[in-house]
Amino acid sequence: MPSPSPGSSASPSVWRDADFRRLWAGQTASQLGEHTTLIVLPLFAVLALDAGEGQLGALRAAGQAPILLLSLLAGAWVDRWRARTVMVLADAARAVALGAAAVAGLLGLLGLPALFVVAFTVGALSVLFDVAYQASLVRLVRRDQLLQGNSALEGSRSAAQIGGPALGGALMSLLSAPVAAASGALVFAVSFATLRRIRRAEAVPGRHERAPRVRHRIRDGLRFVAGRPLLRAVCLASAAFQFSFAATMTVYLLFLPRELHLPGATVGLALAAAGPGALLGSILAARLPGRYGHGVVLVSAAVIGNAALLWVPALHGSSAVTVAALLAVNFVFGTFSQLVNVTVMSVRQAVTPANMQGRAAATITFVGMGFTPLGSLLGGLLAQEWGLRTSLLVTAAGMMLSPAVMAASPLVRLGRRLPP
């Protein structure tokens, strides 16, 4: 009897699994803390410390540098340890780091140097958490439930994208950076407590075998991804997108308060609009690939989502029309970028054996996002040299390279069913 296809009514719902529900709840809380922090630190630098374009680019690069430095190591570690353990420790450490930042802020010591340290620390721990949670899903659910499980987890991430920027922007406007940092620490503590309640013993592949050296496990992960055309294409498309997106966001976070003269709360609201869109994208990802084909969905969604940001440089002033346009742009971008994210993750998990999940995820993260620090630095440099409006147009246009890469790769030929 053939296995039910992903998302079919014959597949038992992942929501019946108590441990999956705990993973989902912990992931939601963790992503809420992460997205709150991602808006609090840059806005604190821009609004409270009057950071310049280059300084903001450097701050964002500091938070992204661990992707380049630690992703491969994280993948090698996760394939030898319980993903739950890695996630719990990462959330506990992020809570401590942000709690220390809150105390430093209350004492008047939270300047740019401290922000750089906090950004790097939280970024490093986020790398560990993200690799671990991607591997944990494969160890918790059946293969025919991956698309449904990914859709649910990415839906939780989109919910965090709704609350995180809005919460961060509101706290920066109404209260203070220390309180905002403390709120992030509290949310990470909630995630820590939730994930600790996962009871199922994971079958960690090769856990009881003699462990090869870390460099050998990293090499095996690199070779595995390099030897699979689909995974190579995912790496290249992700690298093109993430580099350009990092540059775009650096300029974007300067463009909204300085060019459009929007207050912190409005900036947070505009960015949060990507969250409801991402929630819709997660829902669509459980349906559209099985109806129209994974390749068609990937390329068309990437074109529509990335093109939406090209409208932002045309906006002027801080009127209600401008804010409404920003909300619409971010909603469209959130919807279609999330549709791409969930579909790509399901493709990656489907073609990767259980004992390589952590290393495959880490290798793709390393290649796909490893250049984001350089993208952030480039965004700051372009903003200094060319001005905010021109720089935003150029960096947003660069994001269109990602769907072009997918259209020229084997990804575009993927049909309704995932490859075995």
Short mmCIF file of N, CA, C and O in Angstrom, two decimals, residues 19 70 100 112 119 130 142 277 304 330 356:
data_model
loop_
_atom_site.label_atom_id
_atom_site.label_comp_id
_atom_site.label_asym_id
_atom_site.label_seq_id
_atom_site.Cartn_x
_atom_site.Cartn_y
_atom_site.Cartn_z
N ASP A 19 4.57 15.74 22.00
CA ASP A 19 5.92 16.26 21.91
C ASP A 19 6.06 17.24 20.76
O ASP A 19 6.80 18.24 20.85
N LEU A 70 30.15 29.45 12.70
CA LEU A 70 29.74 28.32 13.54
C LEU A 70 28.79 27.33 12.89
O LEU A 70 28.54 26.27 13.47
N ALA A 100 21.66 40.02 30.98
CA ALA A 100 22.84 40.80 31.30
C ALA A 100 22.83 42.14 30.57
O ALA A 100 23.24 43.18 31.12
N LEU A 112 27.45 51.11 22.30
CA LEU A 112 27.67 50.33 21.08
C LEU A 112 28.58 49.12 21.29
O LEU A 112 28.29 48.03 20.78
N ALA A 119 24.90 41.23 20.36
CA ALA A 119 24.46 40.79 19.03
C ALA A 119 25.21 39.54 18.59
O ALA A 119 24.61 38.59 18.06
N ASP A 130 18.71 27.05 15.60
CA ASP A 130 18.05 26.86 14.31
C ASP A 130 18.44 25.54 13.65
O ASP A 130 17.59 24.85 13.07
N ARG A 142 6.98 11.42 11.18
CA ARG A 142 7.20 10.55 10.03
C ARG A 142 7.46 11.39 8.78
O ARG A 142 7.10 12.56 8.70
N GLY A 277 1.57 37.84 6.75
CA GLY A 277 1.85 37.30 5.42
C GLY A 277 2.55 35.96 5.50
O GLY A 277 2.22 35.02 4.77
N ILE A 304 7.52 36.98 -7.04
CA ILE A 304 6.51 37.90 -6.52
C ILE A 304 6.96 38.52 -5.20
O ILE A 304 6.85 39.73 -5.00
N ASN A 330 5.15 44.64 2.94
CA ASN A 330 5.70 43.65 3.86
C ASN A 330 4.81 42.42 3.96
O ASN A 330 5.30 41.30 4.15
N MET A 356 22.24 12.64 8.27
CA MET A 356 22.90 13.81 7.69
C MET A 356 22.06 15.07 7.85
O MET A 356 22.45 16.14 7.36
#
